[in-house]
mmCIF file of C-alpha atoms in Angstrom:
data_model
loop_
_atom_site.group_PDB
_atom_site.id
_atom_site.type_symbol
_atom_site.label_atom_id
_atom_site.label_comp_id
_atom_site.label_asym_id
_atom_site.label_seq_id
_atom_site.Cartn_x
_atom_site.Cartn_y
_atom_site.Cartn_z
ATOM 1 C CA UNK A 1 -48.869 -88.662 -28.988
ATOM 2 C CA UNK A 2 -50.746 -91.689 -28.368
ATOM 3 C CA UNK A 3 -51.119 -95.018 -30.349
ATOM 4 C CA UNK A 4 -53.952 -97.240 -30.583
ATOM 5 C CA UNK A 5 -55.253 -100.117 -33.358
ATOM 6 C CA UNK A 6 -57.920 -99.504 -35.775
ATOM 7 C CA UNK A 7 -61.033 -100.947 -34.740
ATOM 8 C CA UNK A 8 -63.615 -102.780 -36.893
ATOM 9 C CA UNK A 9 -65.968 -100.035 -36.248
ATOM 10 C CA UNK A 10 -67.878 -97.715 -38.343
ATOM 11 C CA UNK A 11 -66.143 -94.726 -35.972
ATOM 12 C CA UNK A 12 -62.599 -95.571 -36.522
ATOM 13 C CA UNK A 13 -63.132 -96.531 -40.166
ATOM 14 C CA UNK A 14 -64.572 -92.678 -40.490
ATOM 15 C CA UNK A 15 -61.457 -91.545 -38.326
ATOM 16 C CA UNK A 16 -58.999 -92.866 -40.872
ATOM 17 C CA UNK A 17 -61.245 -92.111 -44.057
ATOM 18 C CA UNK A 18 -60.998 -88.580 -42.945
ATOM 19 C CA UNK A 19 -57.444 -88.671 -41.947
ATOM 20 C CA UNK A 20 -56.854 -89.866 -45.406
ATOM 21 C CA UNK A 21 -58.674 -87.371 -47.273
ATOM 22 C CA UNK A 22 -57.310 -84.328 -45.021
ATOM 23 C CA UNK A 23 -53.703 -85.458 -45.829
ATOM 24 C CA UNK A 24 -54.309 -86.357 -49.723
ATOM 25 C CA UNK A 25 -57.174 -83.569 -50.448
ATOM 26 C CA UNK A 26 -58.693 -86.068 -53.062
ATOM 27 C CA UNK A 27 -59.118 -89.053 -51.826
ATOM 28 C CA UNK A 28 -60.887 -90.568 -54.962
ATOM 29 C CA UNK A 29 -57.639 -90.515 -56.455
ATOM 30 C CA UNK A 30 -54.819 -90.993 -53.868
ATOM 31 C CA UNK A 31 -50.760 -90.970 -54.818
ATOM 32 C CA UNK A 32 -50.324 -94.409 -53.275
ATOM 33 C CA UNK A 33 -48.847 -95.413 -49.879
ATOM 34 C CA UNK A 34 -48.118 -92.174 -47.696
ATOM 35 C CA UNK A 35 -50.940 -92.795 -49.624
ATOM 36 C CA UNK A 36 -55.067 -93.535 -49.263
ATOM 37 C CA UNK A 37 -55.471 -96.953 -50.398
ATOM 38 C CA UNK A 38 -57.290 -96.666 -54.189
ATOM 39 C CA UNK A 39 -61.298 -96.647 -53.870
ATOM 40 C CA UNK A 40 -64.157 -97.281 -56.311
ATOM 41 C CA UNK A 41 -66.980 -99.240 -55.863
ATOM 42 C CA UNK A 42 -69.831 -101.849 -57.039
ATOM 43 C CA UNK A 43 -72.310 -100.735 -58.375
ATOM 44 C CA UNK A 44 -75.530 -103.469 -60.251
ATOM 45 C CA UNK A 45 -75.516 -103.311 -64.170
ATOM 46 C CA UNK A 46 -72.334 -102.829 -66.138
ATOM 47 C CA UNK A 47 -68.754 -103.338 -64.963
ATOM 48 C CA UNK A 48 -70.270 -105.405 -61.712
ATOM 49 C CA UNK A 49 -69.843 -109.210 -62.074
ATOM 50 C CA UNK A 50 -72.273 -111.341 -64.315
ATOM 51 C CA UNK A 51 -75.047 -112.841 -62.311
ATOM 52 C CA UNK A 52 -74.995 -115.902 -64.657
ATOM 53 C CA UNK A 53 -70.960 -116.049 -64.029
ATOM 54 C CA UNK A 54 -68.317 -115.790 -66.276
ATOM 55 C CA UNK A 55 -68.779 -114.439 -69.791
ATOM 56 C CA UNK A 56 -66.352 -116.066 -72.771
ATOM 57 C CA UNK A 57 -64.847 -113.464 -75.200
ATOM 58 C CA UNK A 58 -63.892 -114.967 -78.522
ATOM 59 C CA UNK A 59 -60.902 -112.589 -79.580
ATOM 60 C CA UNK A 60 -61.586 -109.537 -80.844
ATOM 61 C CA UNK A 61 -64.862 -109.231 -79.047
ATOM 62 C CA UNK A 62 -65.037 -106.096 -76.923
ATOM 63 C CA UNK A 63 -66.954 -106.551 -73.622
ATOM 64 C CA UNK A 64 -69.806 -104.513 -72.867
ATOM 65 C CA UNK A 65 -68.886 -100.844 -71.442
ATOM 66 C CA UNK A 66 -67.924 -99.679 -68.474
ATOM 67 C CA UNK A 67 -68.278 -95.843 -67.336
ATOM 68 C CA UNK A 68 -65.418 -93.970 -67.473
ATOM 69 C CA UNK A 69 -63.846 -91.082 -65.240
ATOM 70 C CA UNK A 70 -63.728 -88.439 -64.560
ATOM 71 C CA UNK A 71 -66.069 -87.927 -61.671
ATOM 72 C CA UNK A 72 -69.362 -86.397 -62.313
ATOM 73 C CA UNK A 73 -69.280 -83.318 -62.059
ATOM 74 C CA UNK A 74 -71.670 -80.343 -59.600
ATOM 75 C CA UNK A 75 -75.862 -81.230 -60.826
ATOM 76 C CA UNK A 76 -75.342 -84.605 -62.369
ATOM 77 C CA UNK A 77 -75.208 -86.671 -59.353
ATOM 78 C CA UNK A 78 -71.929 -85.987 -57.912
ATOM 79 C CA UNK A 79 -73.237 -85.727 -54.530
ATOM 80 C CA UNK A 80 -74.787 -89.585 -54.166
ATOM 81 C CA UNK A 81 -70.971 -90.942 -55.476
ATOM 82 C CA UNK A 82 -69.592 -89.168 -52.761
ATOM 83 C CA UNK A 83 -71.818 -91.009 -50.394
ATOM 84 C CA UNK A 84 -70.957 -94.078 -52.086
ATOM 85 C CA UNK A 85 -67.633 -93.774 -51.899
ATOM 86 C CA UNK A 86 -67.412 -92.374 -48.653
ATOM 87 C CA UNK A 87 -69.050 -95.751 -47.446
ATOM 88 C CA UNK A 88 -66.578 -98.022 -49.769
ATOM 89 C CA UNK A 89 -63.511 -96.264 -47.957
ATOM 90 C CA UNK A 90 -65.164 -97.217 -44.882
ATOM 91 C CA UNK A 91 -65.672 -100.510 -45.704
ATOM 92 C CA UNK A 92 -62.362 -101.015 -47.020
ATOM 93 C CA UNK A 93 -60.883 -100.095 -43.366
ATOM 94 C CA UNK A 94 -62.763 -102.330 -41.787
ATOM 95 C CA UNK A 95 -61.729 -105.177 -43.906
ATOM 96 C CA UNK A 96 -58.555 -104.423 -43.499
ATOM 97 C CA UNK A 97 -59.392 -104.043 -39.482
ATOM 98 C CA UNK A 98 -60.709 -107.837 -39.576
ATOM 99 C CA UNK A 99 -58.190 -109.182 -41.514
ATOM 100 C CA UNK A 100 -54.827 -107.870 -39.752
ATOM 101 C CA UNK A 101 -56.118 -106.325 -36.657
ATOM 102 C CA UNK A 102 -52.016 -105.421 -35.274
ATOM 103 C CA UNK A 103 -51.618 -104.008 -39.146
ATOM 104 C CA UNK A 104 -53.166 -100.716 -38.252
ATOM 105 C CA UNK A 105 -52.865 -97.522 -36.056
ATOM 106 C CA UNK A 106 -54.177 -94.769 -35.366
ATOM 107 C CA UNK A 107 -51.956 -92.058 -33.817
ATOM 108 C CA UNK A 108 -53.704 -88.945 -31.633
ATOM 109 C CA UNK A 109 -52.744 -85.834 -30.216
ATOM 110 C CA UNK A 110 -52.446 -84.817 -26.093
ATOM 111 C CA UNK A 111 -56.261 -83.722 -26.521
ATOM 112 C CA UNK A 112 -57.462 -87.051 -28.221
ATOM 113 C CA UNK A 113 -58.113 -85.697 -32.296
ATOM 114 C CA UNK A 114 -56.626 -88.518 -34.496
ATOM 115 C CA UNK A 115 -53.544 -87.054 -36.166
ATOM 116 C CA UNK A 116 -52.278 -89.730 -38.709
ATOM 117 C CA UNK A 117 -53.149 -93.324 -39.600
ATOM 118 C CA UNK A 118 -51.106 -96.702 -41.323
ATOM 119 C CA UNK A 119 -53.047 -99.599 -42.153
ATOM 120 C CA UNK A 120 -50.833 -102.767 -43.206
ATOM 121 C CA UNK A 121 -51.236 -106.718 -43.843
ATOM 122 C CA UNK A 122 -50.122 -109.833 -44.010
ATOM 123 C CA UNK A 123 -50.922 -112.595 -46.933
ATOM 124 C CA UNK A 124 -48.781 -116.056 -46.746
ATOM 125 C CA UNK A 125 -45.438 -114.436 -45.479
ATOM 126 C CA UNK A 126 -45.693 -110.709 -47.497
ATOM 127 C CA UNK A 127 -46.291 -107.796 -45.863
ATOM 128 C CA UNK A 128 -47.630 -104.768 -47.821
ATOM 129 C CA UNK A 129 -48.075 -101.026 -46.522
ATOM 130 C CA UNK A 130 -51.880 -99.891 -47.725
ATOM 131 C CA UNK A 131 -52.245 -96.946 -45.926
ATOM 132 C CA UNK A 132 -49.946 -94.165 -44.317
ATOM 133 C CA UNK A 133 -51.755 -91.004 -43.683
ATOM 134 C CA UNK A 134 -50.799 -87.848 -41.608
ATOM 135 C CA UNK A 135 -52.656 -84.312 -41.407
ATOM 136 C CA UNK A 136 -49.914 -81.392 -42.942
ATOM 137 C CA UNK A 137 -50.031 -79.836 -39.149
ATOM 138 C CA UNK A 138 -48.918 -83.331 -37.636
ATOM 139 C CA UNK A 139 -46.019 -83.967 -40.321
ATOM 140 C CA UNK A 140 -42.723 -83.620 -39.109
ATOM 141 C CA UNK A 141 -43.087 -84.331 -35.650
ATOM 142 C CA UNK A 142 -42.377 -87.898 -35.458
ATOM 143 C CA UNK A 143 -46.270 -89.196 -35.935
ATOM 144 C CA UNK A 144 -45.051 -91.080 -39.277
ATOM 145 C CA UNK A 145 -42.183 -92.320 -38.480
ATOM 146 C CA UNK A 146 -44.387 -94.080 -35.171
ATOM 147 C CA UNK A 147 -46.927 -95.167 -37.466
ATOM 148 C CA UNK A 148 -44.411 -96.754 -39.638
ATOM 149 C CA UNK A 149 -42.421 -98.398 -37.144
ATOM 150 C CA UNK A 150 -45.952 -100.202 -35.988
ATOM 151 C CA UNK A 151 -46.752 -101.182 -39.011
ATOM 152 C CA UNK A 152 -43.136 -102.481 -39.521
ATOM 153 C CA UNK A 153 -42.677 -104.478 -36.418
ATOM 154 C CA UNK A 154 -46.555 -106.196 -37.522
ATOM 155 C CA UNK A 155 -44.845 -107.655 -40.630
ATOM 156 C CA UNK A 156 -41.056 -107.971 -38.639
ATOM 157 C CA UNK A 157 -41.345 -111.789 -39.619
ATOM 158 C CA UNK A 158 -42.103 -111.688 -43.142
ATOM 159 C CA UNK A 159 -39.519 -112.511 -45.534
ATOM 160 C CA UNK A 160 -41.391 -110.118 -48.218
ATOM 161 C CA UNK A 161 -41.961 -106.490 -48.375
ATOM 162 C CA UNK A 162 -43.799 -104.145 -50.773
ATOM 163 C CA UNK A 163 -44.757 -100.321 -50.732
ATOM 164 C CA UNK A 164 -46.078 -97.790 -53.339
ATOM 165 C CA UNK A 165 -44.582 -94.899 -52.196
ATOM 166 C CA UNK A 166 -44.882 -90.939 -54.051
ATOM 167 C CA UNK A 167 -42.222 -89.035 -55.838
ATOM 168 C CA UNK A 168 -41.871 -87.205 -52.288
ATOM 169 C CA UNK A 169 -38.319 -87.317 -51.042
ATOM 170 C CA UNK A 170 -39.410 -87.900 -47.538
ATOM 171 C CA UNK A 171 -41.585 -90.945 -48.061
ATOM 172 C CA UNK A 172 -38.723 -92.424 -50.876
ATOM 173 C CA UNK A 173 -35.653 -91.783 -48.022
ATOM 174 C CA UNK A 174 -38.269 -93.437 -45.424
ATOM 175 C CA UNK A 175 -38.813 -96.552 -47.364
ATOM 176 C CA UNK A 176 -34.791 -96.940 -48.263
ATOM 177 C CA UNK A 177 -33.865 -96.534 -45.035
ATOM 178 C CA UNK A 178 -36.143 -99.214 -43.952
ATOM 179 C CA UNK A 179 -34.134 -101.469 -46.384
ATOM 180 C CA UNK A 180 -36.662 -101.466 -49.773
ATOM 181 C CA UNK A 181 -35.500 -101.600 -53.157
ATOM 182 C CA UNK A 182 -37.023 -98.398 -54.745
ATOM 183 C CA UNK A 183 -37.984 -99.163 -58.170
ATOM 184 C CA UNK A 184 -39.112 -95.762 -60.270
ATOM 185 C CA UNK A 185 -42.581 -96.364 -61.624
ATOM 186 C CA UNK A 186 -44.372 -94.678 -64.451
ATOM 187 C CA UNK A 187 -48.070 -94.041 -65.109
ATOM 188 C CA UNK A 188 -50.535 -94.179 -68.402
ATOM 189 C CA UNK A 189 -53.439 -91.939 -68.336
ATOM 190 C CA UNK A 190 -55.933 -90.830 -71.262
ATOM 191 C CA UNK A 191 -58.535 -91.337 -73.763
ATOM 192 C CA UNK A 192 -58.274 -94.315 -74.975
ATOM 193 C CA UNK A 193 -58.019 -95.119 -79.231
ATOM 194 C CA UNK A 194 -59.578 -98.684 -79.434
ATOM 195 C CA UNK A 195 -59.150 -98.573 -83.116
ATOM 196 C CA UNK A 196 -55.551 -98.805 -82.505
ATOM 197 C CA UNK A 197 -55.424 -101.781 -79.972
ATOM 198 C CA UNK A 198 -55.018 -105.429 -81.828
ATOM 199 C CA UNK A 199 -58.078 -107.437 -80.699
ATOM 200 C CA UNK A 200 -56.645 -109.651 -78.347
ATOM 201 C CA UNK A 201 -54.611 -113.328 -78.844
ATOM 202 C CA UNK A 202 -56.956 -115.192 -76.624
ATOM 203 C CA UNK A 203 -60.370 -116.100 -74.491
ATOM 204 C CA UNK A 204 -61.467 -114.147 -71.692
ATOM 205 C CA UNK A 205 -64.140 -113.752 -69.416
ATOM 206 C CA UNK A 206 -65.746 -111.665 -66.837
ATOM 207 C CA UNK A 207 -64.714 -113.419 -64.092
ATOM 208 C CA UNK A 208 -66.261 -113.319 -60.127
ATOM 209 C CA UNK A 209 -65.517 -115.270 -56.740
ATOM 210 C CA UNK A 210 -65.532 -118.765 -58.140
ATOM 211 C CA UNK A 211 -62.145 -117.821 -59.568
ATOM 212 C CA UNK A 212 -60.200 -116.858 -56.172
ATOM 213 C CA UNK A 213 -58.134 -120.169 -56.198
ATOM 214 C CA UNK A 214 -56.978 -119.393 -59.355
ATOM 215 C CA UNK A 215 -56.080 -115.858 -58.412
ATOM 216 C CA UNK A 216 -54.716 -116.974 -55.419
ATOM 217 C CA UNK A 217 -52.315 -119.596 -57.357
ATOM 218 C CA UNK A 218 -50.760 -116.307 -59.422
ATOM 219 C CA UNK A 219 -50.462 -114.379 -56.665
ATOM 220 C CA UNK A 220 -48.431 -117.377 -55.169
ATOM 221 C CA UNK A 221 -46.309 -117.571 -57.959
ATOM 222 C CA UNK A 222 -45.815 -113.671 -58.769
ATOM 223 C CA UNK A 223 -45.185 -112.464 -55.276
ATOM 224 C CA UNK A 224 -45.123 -115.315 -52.910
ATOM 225 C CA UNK A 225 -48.580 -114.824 -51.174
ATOM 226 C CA UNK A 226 -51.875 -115.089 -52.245
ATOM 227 C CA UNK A 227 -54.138 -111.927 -51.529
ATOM 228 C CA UNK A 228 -56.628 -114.267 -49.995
ATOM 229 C CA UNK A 229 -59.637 -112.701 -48.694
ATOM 230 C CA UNK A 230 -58.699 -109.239 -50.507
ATOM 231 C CA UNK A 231 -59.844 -110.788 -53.753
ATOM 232 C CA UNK A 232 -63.484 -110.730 -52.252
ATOM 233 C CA UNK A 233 -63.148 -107.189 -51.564
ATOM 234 C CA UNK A 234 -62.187 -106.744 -54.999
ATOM 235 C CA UNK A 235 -64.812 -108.907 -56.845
ATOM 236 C CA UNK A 236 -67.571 -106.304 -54.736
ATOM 237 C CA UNK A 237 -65.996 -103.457 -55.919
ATOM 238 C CA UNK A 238 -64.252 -103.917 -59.713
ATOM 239 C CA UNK A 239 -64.483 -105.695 -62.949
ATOM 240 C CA UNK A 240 -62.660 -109.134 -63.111
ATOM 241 C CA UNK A 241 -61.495 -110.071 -66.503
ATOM 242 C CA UNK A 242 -59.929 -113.642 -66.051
ATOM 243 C CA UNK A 243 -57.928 -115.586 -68.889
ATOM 244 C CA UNK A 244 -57.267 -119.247 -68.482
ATOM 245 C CA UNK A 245 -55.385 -121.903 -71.183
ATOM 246 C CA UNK A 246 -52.824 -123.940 -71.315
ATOM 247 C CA UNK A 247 -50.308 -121.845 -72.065
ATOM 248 C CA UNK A 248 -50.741 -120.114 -68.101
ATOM 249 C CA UNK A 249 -53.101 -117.560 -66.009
ATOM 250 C CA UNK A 250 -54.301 -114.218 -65.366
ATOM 251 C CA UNK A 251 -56.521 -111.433 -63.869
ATOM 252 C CA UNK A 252 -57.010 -108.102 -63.984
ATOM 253 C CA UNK A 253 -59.009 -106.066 -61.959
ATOM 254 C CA UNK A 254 -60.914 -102.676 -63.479
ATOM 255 C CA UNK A 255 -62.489 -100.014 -61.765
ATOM 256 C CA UNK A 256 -65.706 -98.587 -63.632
ATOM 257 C CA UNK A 257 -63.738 -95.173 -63.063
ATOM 258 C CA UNK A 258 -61.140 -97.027 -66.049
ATOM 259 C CA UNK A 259 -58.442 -97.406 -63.914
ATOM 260 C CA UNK A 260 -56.694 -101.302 -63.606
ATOM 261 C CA UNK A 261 -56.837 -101.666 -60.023
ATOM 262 C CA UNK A 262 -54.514 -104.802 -60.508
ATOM 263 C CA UNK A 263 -53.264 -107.195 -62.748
ATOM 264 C CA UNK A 264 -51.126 -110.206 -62.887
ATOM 265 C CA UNK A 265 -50.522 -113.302 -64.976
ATOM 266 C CA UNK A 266 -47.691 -115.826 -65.400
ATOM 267 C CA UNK A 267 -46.659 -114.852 -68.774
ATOM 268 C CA UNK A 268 -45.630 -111.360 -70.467
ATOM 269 C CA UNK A 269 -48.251 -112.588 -73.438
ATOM 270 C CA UNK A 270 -51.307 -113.110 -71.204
ATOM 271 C CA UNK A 271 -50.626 -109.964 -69.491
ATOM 272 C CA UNK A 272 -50.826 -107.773 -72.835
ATOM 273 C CA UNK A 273 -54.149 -110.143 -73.678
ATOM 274 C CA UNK A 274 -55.787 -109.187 -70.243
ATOM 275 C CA UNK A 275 -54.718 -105.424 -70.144
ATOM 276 C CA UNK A 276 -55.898 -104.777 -74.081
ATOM 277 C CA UNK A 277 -59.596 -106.777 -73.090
ATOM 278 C CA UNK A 278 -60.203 -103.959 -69.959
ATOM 279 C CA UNK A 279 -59.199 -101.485 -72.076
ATOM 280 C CA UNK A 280 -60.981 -102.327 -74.989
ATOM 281 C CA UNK A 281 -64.112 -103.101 -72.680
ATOM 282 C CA UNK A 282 -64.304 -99.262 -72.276
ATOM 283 C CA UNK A 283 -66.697 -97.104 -74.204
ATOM 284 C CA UNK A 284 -64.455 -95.158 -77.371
ATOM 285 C CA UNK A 285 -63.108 -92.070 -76.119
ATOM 286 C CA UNK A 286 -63.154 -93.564 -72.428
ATOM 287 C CA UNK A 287 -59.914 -92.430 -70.179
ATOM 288 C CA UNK A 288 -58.238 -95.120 -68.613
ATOM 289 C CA UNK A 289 -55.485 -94.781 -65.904
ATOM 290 C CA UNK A 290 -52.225 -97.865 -65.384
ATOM 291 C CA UNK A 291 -50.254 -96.921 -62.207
ATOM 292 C CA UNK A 292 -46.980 -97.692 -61.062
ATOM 293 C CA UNK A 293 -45.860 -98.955 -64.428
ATOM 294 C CA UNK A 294 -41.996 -100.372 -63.505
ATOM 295 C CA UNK A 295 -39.222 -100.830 -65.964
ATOM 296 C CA UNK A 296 -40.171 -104.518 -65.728
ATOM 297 C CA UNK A 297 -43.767 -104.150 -67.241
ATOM 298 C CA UNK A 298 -42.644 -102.953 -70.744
ATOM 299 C CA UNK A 299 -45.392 -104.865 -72.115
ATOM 300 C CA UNK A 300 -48.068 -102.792 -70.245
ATOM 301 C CA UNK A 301 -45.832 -99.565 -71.580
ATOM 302 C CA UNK A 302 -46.288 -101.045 -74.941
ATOM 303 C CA UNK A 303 -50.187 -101.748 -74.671
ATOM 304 C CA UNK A 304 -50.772 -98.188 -73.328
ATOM 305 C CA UNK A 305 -49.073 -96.210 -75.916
ATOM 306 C CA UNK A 306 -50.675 -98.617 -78.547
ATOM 307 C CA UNK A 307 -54.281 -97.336 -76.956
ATOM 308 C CA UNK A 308 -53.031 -93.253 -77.044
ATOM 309 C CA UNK A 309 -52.080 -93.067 -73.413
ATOM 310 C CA UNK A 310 -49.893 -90.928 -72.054
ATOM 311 C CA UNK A 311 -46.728 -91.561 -70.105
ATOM 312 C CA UNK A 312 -45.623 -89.667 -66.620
ATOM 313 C CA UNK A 313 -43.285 -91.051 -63.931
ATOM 314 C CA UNK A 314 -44.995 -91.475 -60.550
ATOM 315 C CA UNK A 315 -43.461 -92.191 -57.950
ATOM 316 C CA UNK A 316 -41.772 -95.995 -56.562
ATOM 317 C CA UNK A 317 -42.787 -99.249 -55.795
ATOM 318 C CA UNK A 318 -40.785 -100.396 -53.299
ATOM 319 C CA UNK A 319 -39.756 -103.937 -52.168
ATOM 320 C CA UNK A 320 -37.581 -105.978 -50.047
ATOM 321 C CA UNK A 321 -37.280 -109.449 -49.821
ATOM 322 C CA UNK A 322 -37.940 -109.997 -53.373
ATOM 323 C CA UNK A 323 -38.227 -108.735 -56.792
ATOM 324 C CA UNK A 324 -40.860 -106.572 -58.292
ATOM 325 C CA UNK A 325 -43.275 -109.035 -59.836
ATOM 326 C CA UNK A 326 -44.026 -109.576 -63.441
ATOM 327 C CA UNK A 327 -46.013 -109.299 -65.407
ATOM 328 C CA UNK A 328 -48.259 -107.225 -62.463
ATOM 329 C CA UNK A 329 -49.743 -103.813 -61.697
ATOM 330 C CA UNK A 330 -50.154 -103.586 -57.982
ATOM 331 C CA UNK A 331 -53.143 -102.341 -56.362
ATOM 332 C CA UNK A 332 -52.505 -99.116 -54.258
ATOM 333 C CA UNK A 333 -54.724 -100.838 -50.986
ATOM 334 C CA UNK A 334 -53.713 -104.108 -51.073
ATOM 335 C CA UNK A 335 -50.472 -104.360 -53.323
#
């Protein structure tokens, strides 16, 4: 087996794209770290940001739709949002490839064929594991556990860890063993009952770039580093609902699939204000998806049975070095 870095290339970032796919089978909708990072992508008109810039929203006010999931389906399109996603997992490799190029590896057989891939990175002392990826045929022969240990000695001076790992015993003994807290998660998926939702306690807007240093002063706060240059990923490729008063801060990130890609804020209050505005933003009837729900974020628990969801358990998030944050929904890819 032979290890080499992920180029910023449009070759490598197909080489791990289809890694990820092969080992996940739907990569639109990926369980998480031993997982593909979570894709969606920008698209002009509704759920992209506002070309006049942020948007306020008196309370109460629902935002103008997004679509919601599920994928179309065979004749209605289907076919060009593959495309398009196939070239926002692309793009989301090679942003990770510029911004941490000894985060990620790509691990291939005697004969050359890329067996398994781990993408990683570093923001302001915390590392995060976006990516671990290896075909069924290559599992159990050591091609994780190399990938793992690369990514692992990348972030060896960081004082913070995180990981959203599967239910799968082998990825949840992996990630203890490597000293992380495991911390079961749960997730909220349906249609969701606006009806039922209280309009929200507060302003917000549709947010875009011009609010990174706000973001970044969260992130600071909830999990020691800023996501940095990941937020302008994001702002591409999701909805940005930002709330800002004196009482704290907050984002939340949606994808026009439904799903909260991520969310954080520096009080329990703001949280439940941002999460009920993206959900309310969607079109009655529209299914929404909130994973890796810890025991910590009873507040989003609250705001997604309030909106009909259902609950499953799914899986960890792991840390070390630190608590799980809160109030905060990690993003799969960046954490």
């Amino acid at each position: 087996m032979l290890l080499r870095p992920v180029r910023d290339t449009e070759e490598d970032a197909e080489a791990v794209r289809q890694l990820a796919e092969a080992s996940f089978a739907v990569f639109a909708e990926p369980p998480a770290a031993h997982h593909a990072a979570h894709h969606t992508g920008h698209r002009a008109g509704p759920g992209g940001p506002s070309p006049e810039g942020p948007r306020a929203i008196a309370p109460g006010q629902v935002l103008p739709a997004v679509r919601p999931g599920p994928p179309p389906g065979p004749g209605d399109g289907s076919d060009s949002e593959d495309v398009r996603q196939r070239e926002r997992s692309r793009e989301r490799v090679r942003h990770l490839a510029r911004t941490d190029t000894g985060g990620g590896w790509i691990a291939a057989d005697a004969g050359g064929r890329p067996v398994g891939a781990a993408q990683s990175l570093i923001r302001e002392g915390t590392w995060a594991l976006a990516l671990l990826a290896v075909l069924p045929e290559a599992q159990g022969k050591g091609v994780g556990t190399a990938l793992m240990q690369r990514t692992m000695q990348y972030g060896r001076a960081c004082l913070r860890g995180m990981v959203c790992c599967t239910a799968n015993p082998v990825a949840a003994r992996t990630y203890r063993r490597a000293g992380f807290e495991l911390h079961p998660a749960m997730c909220l998926r349906g249609a969701v009952d606006r009806a039922r939702l209280a309009p929200p306690d507060g302003a917000v807007v549709v947010g875009s770039a011009a609010q990174r240093d706000l973001m970044d002063s969260v992130d600071r706060r909830l999990r020691g580093g800023a996501h940095g240059p990941d937020h302008e990923f994001l702002v591409r490729h999701h909805r940005l609902f930002v709330s800002d008063d004196f009482t704290g801060s907050g984002y939340c990130y949606l994808r026009e699939s439904g799903e909260v890609e991520l969310l954080a804020a520096t009080s329990r209050r703001l949280a439940t204000r941002l999460l009920t505005a993206a959900l309310m933003s969607l079109p009655e009837g529209g299914r929404a998806t909130v994973r890796t729900v810890t025991a910590d974020q009873q507040w989003a628990l609250d705001v997604g049975l309030a909106a009909g969801l259902e609950v499953s358990t799914a899986g960890y998030l792991c840390v070390r070095g630190m608590r799980p944050p809160t109030p905060y929904i990690p993003s799969g890819g960046f954490l």
